[in-house]
Each structure stands twice: as structure tokens, then as C-alpha cells.
Short mmCIF file of C-alpha atoms and ligand atoms in Angstrom, two decimals:
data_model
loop_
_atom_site.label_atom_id
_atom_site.label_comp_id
_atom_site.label_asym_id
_atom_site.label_seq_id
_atom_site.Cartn_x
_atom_site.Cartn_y
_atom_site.Cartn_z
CA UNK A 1 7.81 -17.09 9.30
CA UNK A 2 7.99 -17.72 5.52
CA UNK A 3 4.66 -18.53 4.10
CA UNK A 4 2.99 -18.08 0.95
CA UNK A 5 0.08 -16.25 0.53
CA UNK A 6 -2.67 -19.46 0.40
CA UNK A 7 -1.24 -20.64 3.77
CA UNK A 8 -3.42 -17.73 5.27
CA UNK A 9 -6.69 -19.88 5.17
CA UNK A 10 -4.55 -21.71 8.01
CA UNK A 11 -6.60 -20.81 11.19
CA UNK A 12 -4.16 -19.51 14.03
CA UNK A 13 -6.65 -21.01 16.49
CA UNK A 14 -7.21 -20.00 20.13
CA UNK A 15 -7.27 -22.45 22.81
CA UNK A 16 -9.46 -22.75 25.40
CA UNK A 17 -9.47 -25.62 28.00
CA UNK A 18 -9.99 -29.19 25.80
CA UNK A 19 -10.84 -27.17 22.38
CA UNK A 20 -10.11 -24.56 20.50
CA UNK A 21 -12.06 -21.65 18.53
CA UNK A 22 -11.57 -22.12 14.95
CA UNK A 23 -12.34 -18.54 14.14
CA UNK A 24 -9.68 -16.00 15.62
CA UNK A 25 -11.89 -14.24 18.92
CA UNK A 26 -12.31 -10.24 18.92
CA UNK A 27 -10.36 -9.36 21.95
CA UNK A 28 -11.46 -5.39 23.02
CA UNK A 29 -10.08 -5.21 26.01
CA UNK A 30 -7.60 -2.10 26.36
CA UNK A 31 -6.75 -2.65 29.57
CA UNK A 32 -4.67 -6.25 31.16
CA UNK A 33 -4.51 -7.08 34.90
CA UNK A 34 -1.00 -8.63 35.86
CA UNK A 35 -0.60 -11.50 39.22
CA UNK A 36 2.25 -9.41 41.15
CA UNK A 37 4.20 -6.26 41.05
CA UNK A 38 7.14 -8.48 40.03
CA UNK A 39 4.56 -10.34 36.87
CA UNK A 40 4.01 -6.27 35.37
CA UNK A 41 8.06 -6.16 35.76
CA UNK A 42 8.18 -9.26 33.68
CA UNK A 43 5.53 -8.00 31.15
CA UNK A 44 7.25 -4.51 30.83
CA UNK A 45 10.60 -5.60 30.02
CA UNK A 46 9.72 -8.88 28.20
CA UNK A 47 7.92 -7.87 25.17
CA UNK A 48 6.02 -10.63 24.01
CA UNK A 49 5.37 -12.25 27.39
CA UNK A 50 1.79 -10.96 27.87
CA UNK A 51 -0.33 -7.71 27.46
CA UNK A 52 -0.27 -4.20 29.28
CA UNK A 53 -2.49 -1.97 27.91
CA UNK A 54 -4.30 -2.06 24.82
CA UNK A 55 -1.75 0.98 23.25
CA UNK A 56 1.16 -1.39 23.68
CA UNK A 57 0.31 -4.48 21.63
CA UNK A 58 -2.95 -6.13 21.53
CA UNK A 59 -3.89 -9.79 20.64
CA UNK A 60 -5.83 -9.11 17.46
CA UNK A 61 -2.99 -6.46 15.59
CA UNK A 62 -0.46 -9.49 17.18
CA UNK A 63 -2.46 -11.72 15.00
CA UNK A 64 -2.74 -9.63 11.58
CA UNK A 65 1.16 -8.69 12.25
CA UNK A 66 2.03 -12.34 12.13
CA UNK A 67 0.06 -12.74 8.67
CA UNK A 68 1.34 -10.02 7.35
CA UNK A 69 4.91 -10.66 8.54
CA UNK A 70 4.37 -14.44 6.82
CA UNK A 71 3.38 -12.46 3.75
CA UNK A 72 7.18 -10.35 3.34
CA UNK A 73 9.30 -13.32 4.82
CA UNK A 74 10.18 -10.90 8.27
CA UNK A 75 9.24 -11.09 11.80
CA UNK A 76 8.53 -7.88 14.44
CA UNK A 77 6.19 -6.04 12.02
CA UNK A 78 4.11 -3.70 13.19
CA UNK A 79 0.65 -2.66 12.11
CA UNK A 80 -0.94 0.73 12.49
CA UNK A 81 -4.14 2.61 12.37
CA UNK A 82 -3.63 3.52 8.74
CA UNK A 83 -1.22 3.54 5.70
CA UNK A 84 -0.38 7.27 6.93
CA UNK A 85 0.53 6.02 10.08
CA UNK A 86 2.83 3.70 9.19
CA UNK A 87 4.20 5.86 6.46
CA UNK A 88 4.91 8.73 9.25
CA UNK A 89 6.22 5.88 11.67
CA UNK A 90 8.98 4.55 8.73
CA UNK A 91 9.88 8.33 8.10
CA UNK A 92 10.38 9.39 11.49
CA UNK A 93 12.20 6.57 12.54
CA UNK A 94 14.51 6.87 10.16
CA UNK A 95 15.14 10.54 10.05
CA UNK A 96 15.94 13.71 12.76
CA UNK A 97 15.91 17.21 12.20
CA UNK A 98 19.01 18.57 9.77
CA UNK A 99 18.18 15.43 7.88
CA UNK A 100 17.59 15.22 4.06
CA UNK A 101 14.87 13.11 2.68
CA UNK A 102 14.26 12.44 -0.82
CA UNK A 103 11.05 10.80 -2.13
CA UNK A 104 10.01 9.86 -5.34
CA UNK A 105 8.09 12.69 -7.32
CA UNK A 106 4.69 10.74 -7.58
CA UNK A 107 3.99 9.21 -4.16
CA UNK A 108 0.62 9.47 -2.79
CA UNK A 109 -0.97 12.42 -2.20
CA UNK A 110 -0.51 12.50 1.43
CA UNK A 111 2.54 11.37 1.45
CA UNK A 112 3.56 14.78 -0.64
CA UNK A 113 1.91 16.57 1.84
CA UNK A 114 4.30 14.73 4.53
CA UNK A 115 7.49 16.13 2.40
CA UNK A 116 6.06 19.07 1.34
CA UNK A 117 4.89 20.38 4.97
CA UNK A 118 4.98 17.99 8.16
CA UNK A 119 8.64 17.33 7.85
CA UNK A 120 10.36 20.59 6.74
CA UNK A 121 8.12 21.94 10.14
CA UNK A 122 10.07 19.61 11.79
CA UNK A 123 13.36 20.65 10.67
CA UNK A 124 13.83 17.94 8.40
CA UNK A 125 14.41 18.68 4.69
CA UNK A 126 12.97 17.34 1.81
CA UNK A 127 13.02 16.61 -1.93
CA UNK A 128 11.77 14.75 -4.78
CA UNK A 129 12.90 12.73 -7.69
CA UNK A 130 12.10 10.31 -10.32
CA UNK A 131 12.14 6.62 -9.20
CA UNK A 132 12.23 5.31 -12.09
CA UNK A 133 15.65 7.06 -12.48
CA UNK A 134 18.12 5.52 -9.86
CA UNK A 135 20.81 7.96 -11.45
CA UNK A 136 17.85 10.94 -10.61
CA UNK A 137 17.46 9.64 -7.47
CA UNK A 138 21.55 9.60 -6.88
CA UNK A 139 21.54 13.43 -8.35
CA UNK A 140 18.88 14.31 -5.23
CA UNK A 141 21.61 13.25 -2.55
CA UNK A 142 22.99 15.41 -0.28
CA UNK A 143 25.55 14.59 2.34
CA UNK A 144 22.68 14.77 4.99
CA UNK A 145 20.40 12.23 2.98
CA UNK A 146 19.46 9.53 5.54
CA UNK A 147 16.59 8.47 3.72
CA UNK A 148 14.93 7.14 0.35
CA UNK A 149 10.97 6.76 0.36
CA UNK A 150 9.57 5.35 -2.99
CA UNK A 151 6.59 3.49 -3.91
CA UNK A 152 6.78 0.03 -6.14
CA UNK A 153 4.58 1.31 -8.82
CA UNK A 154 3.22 5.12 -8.72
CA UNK A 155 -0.12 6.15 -8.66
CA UNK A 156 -1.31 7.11 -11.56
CA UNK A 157 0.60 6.69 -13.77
CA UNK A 158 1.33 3.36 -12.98
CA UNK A 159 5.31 3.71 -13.24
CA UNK A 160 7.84 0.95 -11.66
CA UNK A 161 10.22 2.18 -9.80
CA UNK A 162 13.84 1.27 -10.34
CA UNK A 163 14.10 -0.46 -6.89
CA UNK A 164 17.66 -2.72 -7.70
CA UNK A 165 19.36 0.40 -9.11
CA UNK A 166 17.53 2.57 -5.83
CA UNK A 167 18.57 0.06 -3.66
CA UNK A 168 21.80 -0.53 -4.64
CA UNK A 169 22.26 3.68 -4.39
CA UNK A 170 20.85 3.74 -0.40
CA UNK A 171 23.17 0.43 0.15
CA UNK A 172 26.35 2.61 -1.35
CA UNK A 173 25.36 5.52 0.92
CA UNK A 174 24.29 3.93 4.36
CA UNK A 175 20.87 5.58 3.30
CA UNK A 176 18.04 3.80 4.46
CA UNK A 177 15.16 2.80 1.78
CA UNK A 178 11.61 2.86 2.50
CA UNK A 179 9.47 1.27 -0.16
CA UNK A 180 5.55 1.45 0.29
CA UNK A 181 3.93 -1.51 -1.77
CA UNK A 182 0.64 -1.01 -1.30
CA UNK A 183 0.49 -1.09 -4.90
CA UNK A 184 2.62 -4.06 -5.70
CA UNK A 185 1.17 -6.49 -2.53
CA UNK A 186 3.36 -8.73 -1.89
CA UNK A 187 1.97 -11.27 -3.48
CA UNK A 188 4.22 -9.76 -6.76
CA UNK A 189 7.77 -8.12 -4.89
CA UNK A 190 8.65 -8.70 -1.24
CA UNK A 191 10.54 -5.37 -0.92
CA UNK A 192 12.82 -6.35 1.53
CA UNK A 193 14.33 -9.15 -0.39
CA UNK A 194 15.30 -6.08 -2.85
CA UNK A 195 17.03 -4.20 -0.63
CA UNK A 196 14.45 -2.25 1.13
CA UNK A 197 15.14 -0.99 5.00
CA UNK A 198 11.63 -0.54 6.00
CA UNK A 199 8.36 -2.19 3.91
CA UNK A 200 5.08 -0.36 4.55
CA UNK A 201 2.05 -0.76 3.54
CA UNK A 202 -1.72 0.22 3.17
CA UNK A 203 -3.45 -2.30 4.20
CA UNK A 204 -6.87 -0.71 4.02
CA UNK A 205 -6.50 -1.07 0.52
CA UNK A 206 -5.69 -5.01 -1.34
CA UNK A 207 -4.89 -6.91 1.46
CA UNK A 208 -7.78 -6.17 3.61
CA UNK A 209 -9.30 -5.50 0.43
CA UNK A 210 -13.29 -4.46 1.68
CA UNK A 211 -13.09 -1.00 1.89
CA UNK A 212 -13.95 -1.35 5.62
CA UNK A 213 -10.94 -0.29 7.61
CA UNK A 214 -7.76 1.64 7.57
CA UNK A 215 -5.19 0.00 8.65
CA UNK A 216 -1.18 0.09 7.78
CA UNK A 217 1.62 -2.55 8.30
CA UNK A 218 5.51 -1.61 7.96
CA UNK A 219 8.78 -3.99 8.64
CA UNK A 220 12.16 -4.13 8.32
CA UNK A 221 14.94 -6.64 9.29
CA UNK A 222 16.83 -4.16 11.30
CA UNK A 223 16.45 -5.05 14.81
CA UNK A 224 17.58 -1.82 16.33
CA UNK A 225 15.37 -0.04 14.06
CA UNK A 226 12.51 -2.36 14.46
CA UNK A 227 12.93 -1.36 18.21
CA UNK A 228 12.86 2.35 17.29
CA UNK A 229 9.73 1.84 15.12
CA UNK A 230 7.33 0.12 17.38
CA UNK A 231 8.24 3.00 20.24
CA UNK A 232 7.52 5.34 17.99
CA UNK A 233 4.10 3.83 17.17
CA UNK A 234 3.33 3.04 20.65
CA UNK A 235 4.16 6.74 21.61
CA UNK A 236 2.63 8.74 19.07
CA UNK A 237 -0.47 6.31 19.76
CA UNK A 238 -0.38 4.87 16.40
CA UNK A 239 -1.74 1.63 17.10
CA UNK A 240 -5.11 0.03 15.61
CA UNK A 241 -8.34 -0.93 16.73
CA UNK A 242 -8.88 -4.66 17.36
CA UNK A 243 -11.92 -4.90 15.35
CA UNK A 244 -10.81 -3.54 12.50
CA UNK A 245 -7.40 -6.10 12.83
CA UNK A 246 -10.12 -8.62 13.13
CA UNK A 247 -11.94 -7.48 9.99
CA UNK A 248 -8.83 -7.30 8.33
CA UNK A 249 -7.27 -10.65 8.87
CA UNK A 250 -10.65 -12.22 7.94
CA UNK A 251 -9.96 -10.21 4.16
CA UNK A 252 -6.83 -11.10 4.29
CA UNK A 253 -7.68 -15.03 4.48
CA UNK A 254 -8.76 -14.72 0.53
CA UNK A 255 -6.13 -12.23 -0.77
CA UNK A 256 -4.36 -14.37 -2.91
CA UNK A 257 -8.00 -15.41 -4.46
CA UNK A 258 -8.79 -11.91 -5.23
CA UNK A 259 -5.54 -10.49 -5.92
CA UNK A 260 -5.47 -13.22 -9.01
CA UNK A 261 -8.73 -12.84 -9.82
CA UNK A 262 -8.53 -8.80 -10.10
CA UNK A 263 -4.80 -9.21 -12.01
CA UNK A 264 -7.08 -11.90 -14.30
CA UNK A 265 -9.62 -9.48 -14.95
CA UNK A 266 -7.11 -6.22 -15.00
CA UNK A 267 -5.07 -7.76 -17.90
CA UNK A 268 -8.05 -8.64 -19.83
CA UNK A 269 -9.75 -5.19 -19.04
CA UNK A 270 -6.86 -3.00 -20.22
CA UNK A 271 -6.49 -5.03 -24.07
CA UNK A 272 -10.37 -4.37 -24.18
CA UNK A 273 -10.19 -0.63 -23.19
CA UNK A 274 -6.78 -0.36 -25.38
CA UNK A 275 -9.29 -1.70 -28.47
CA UNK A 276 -11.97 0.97 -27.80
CA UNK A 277 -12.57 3.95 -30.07
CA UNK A 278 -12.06 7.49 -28.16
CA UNK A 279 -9.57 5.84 -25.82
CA UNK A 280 -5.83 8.06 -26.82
CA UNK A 281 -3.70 5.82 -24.54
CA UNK A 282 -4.17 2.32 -21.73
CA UNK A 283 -1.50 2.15 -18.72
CA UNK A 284 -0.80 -0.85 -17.87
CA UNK A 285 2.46 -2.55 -16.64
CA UNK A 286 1.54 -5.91 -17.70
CA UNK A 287 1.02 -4.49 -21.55
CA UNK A 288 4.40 -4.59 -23.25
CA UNK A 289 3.27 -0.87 -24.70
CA UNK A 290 3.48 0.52 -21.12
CA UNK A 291 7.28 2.37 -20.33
CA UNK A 292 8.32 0.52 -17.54
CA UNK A 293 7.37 -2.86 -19.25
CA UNK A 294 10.70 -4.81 -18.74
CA UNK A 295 11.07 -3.88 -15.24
CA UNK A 296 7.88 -5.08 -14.36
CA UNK A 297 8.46 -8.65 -16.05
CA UNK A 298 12.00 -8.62 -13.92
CA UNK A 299 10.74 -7.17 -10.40
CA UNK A 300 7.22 -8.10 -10.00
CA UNK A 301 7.78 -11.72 -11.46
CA UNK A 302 5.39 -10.88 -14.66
CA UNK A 303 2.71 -9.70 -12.89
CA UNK A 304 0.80 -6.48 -14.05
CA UNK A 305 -1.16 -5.95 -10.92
CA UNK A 306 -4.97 -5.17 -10.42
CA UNK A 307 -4.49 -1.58 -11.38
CA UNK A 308 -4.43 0.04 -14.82
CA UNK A 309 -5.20 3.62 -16.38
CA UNK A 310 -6.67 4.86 -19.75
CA UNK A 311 -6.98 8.03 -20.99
CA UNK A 312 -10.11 9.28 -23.36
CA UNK A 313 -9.31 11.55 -26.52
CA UNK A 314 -11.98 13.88 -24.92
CA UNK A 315 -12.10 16.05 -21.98
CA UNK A 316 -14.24 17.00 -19.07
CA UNK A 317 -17.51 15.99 -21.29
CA UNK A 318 -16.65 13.15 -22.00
CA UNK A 319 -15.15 11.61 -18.58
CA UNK A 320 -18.44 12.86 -16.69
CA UNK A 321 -20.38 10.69 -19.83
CA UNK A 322 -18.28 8.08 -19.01
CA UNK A 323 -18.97 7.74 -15.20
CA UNK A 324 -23.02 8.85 -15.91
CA UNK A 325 -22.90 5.60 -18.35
CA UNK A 326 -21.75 3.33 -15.75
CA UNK A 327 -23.21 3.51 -12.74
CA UNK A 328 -22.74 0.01 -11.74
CA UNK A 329 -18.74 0.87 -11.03
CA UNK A 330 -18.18 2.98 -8.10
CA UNK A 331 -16.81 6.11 -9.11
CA UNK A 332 -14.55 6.84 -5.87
CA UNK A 333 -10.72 7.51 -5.36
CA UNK A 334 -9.72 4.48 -3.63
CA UNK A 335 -8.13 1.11 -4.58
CA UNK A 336 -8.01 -2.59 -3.80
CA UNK A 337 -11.73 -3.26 -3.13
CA UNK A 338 -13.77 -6.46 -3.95
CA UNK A 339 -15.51 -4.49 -6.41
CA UNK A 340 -14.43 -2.38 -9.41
CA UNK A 341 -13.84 1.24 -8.85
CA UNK A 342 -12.89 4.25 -11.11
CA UNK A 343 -11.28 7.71 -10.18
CA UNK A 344 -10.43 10.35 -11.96
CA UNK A 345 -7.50 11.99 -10.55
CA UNK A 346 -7.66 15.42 -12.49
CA UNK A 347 -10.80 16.03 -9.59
CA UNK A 348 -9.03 13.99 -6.89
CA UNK A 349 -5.99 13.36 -6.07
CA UNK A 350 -4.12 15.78 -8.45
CA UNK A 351 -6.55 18.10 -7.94
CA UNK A 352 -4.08 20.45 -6.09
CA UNK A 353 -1.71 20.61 -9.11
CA UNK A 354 -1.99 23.00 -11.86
CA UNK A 355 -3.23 22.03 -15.13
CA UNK A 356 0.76 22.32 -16.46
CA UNK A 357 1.41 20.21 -13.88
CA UNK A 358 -1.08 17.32 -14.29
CA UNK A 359 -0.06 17.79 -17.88
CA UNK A 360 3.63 17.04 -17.27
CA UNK A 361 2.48 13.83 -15.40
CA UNK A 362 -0.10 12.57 -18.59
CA UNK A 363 -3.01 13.22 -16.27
CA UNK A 364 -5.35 15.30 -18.54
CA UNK A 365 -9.19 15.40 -18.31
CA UNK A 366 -10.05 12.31 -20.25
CA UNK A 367 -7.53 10.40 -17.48
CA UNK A 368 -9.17 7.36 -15.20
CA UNK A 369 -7.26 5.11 -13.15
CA UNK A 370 -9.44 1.91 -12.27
CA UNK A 371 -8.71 -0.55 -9.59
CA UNK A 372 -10.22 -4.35 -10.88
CA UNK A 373 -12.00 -6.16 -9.13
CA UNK A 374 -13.28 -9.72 -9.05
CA UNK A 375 -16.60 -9.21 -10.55
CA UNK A 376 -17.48 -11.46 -14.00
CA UNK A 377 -15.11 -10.26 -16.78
CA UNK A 378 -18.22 -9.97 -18.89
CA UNK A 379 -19.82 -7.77 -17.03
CA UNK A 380 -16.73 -4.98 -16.50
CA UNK A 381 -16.14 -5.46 -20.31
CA UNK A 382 -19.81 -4.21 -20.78
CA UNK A 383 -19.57 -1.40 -18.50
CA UNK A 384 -16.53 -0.24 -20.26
CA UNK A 385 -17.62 -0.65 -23.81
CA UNK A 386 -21.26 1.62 -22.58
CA UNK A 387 -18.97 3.83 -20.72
CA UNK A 388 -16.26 4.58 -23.05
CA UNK A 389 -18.84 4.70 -26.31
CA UNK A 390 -21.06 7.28 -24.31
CA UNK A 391 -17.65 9.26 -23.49
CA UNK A 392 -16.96 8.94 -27.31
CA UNK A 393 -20.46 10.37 -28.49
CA UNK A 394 -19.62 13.63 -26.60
CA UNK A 395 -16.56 14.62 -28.06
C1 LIG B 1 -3.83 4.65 0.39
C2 LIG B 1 -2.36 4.74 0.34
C3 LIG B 1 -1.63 5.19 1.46
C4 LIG B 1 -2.29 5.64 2.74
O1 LIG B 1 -3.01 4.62 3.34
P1 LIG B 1 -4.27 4.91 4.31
O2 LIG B 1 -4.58 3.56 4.83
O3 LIG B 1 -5.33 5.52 3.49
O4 LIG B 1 -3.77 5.85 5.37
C5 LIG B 1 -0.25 5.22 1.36
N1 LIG B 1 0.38 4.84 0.23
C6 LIG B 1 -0.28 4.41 -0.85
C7 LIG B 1 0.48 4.01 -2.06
C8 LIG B 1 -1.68 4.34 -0.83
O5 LIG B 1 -2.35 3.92 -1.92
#
């Protein structure tokens, strides 16, 4: 069950007669003929004997689930058609309507959207708060609070949440904590370990890491919630496709490669950005300058991820220089690819907040968040320095 994260180059090999496939096969088959009447009976109420229909549990999402599971130190978890999914999946589960819900006031963007309309239209209200605040977080509870969602480290800002004094709130309160580390991995904090109910995950973005599938992974240790989660997934047809389990474990194989190489490259990026002219301010949790330094060193075992921020002294000008100047770096609003990419969240994500609002967050118009890569650190370096110094000659 307990693994570490190089074990995953361990083929789970499939037998056949006298050998065995080395590669895991692509099963697509939705549908799974049963002996007897009295064999489906078995199936039905035995989960785990055998396959039903492809809705139900499938051999490939079996297979990421148990790499994934190896990954937090857990068994059960379930994976889903995308990070949403299994965001929705950990909320509903956990909550019915005349429920509270607070969340922490930077999640992702659809995640927002989740407390802001999905789950009030459900009867189920919601509210936000600063993670990195426990006593904030404590100040949002109501006496109908059943649940806590935060993520590790916020996007974009690039905050760590206060996940022992969070934790250590919901534990107090028989409130149950949802953490999404998509952000972390973990490869730096297994959430549950910390006091999280439910773990979820994007897996579209670091673990499967090619920007070829969504997919989304959650867990707990809970066994009558664990029971709750997967029916809700199974009903509300949240499941995944095979292939894209299929491409997904094969990422996941070198994650620990890339997620060093990228956290490599993302510490040596962000003292090289910090040390250009026209750059105001680099976000970074492994840089002792960044806020949340000290919790970063003590929850996410030193490690300053593959994700930092900068912002530029200019505005609009200047960041559509910057992006014109460096072509070679995909300018798109994801995170966790192979390959280097750069948003800017003023025209993405936040782009539904008012200036005041981005403002109050840091995220002005000379604001990038990039997402490292494993590319040669002399080569980002140079994009950087041509990008930032053609940002710099327009303001
Ligand atoms: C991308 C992301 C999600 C949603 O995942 P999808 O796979 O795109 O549905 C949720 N949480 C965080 C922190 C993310 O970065």
C-alpha cells in the first residue's frame, strides 16, 4: 500500500497463460459478461471480485487508483473524469442541504464557482476564509459547518495553507477536511497524514503531467465515507475513460523524475527572475522572502514545488512584451506539464474579479504565474532574461 514515488516504474503486469505483458493492456470494454445468475450476485455485492459494467469500476482506473493510492499511503481511492469531478464528489459526500461549507478564499476558479453557485442551488451554504489563518478559518464556523475545503498551496499567489492548525480546528469540531493537493503532489505532503478527511486531486495536471487528459483522484481513510464516495461517483457517472487512465499511469511512471527536475529548475528560475531589472516582486515558497516561508520548510519537507510567480513593475505593455519575447514557453493557463508554461491570471483565471479585487490578492497586470518544467535550465533562464528585458524596455 505504502510506496514511494520511484516504486511506480514497478510494472503491475498482466498475466496471460505462461507469460505476462510487461506493459499494463488498454482494456475498453464497458460492458462484462458474468457465468450464472448466482456469479452477477457475487459480482454485485462483492466489490472487487470482478467487473459489471464499465461505469462501476474498470481495470485500467483500478490500476491508476492503486498507484495513486501507493502515492498517499491509503487504499479504496477513487479516480474520476477530472479534478472537478472529484472535487464535487469530496463536497457532496460530505455535505447535505442546511449544511455550511467554508472554503478557503483562493481555491481554484471552479471550485469558487462550486461555492459561489452549484451548492447554495442545492441548499447548501457557503463561505470563504483565509487558510493561511486557522483562527480565520475557526471565525467562518457555524454550528451547521460540516465541512472545510482548502488547497495545500493557493493558486496564485502561491500561499501555504495552515493545514496542522486547520486540521486540528475540523478534528475539534467533527468537521470534515478536504484538502486538494494538486499543487503540493504528494511527492512533498501526504494530506491525510495531516489530518485531512478526504485528499483530492487533479491529476490532469503533475502527476499525469502531459497535458493529455483530465483526470481526478480523491481518498480518505474513512471507510463509511469511502463507501459514500465511490456511490456517489458511480451515480452521478463520474468515472474515467480507460484510455486516458492508461495514458495517465504511463506519466505517472516518471513523476518523481519530473517533479524533481521541475522543483530543480523552479528554484533556480525564481533567484534568476528575483535578479532581473523590471521584476517588483518573485513568489516562491522555497525563497525564504516568500510569506509563508516557514510553513513550507515544516509541511512540505523543504520543498518549494514546481510553481512560482513574479510580478513586472509594468503593466499590460509590458506583460504582452513579455509573452511576444518568448514564444518558445507556452503561454496557457494550465500547470504541471513536461514543458514550461506561463499564465497570466489578470486575463485568466481572475479575470472575473474586479481590478480592486485582483489588487487585494497582489495580482496586478505585470503578474505571471509559471509552472517549470524539465527543459535545460539554460534555456528557461534565456527565455526569461529576453522576456523580462523586452517587458522592461516598454515601461
Ligand atoms: C486544475 C485544478 C483543479 C481541477 O482539475 P481538472 O482536472 O481541470 O478538472 C482543481 N484544483 C486545482 C488546485 C487545480 O489546479
Amino acid at each position: 500500500m505504502t510506496d514511494t514515488p520511484e516504486a511506480l516504474v514497478r510494472r503491475m503486469p498482466f498475466h496471460a497463460g505462461r507469460s505476462r505483458s510487461v506493459a499494463t493492456p488498454i482494456v475498453p470494454s464497458v460492458v462484462w459478461a458474468a457465468e450464472t445468475p448466482d456469479d452477477l450476485d457475487r459480482l454485485y455485492s462483492e466489490p472487487g471480485t470482478g467487473y459489471t459494467y464499465g461505469r462501476e469500476g474498470a481495470p485500467n482506473a483500478d490500476a491508476l487508483a492503486a498507484r495513486l493510492d501507493a502515492l498517499e499511503g491509503v487504499c479504496g481511492g477513487i479516480v474520476t473524469g477530472s479534478g472537478m469531478a472529484a472535487v464535487t464528489a469530496a463536497l457532496l459526500g460530505c455535505l447535505r442541504a442546511g449544511d455550511h461549507v467554508v472554503g478557503g478564499d483562493q481555491l481554484y476558479g471552479r471550485s469558487l464557482r462550486l461555492m459561489a453557485e452549484t451548492l447554495p442551488s442545492l441548499g447548501i451554504a457557503t463561505s470563504l476564509a483565509d487558510p493561511t489563518d486557522a483562527a480565520a478559518m475557526a471565525h467562518a464556523l457555524r454550528p451547521e459547518t460540516r465541512a472545510i475545503l482548502i488547497e495545500t498551496v493557493s493558486n496564485p499567489t502561491l500561499r501555504v495553507a495552515d493545514l496542522t492548525g486547520i486540521a486540528a480546528l475540523a478534528r475539534a469540531r467533527g468537521i470534515a477536511l478536504i484538502v486538494d493537493a494538486t499543487f503540493s503532489t504528494p511527492r512533498a505532503i501526504r494530506a491525510l497524514d495531516h489530518g485531512a478527511t478526504v485528499v483530492v486531486h487533479s491529476v490532469t495536471k503533475l502527476l499525469a503531467g502531459h497535458s493529455d487528459v483530465t483526470l481526478g483522484y480523491l481518498a480518505t481513510r474513512d471507510e463509511g465515507l469511502r463507501t459514500r464516495l465511490r456511490t456517489l461517483a458511480v451515480t452521478m457517472g463520474l468515472t474515467p475513460s480507460p484510455f486516458d487512465c492508461w495514458l495517465a499511469e504511463r506519466g505517472l511512471a516518471t513523476f518523481a523524475l519530473r517533479h524533481d527536475r521541475a522543483e530543480t529548475n523552479a528554484a533556480a528560475l525564481a533567484d534568476h527572475i528575483a535578479a532581473q531589472p523590471g521584476v517588483a516582486r518573485v513568489i516562491y515558497p522555497g525563497r525564504p522572502d516568500h510569506p509563508d516561508h516557514t510553513r513550507a520548510v515544516a509541511l512540505l519537507g523543504g520543498r518549494g514545488g514546481t510553481m512560482l510567480s513574479f510580478v513586472l513593475t509594468g503593466g499590460r505593455a509590458a506583460a504582452n512584451a513579455l509573452t511576444a519575447a518568448m514564444p518558445q514557453v507556452a503561454f496557457a493557463p494550465t500547470l504541471g506539464d513536461v514543458g514550461t508554461t506561463l499564465s497570466h491570471p489578470p486575463t485568466s483565471s481572475h479575470r472575473a474579479l474586479t481590478p480592486e479585487g485582483r489588487a487585494a490578492l497582489g495580482i496586478t497586470e505585470g503578474f505571471f504565474r509559471v509552472s517549470v518544467g524539465i527543459e535545460d535550465i539554460g534555456l528557461l533562464t534565456a527565455d526569461f532574461t529576453r522576456g523580462i528585458a523586452a517587458a522592461a524596455a516598454v515601461s
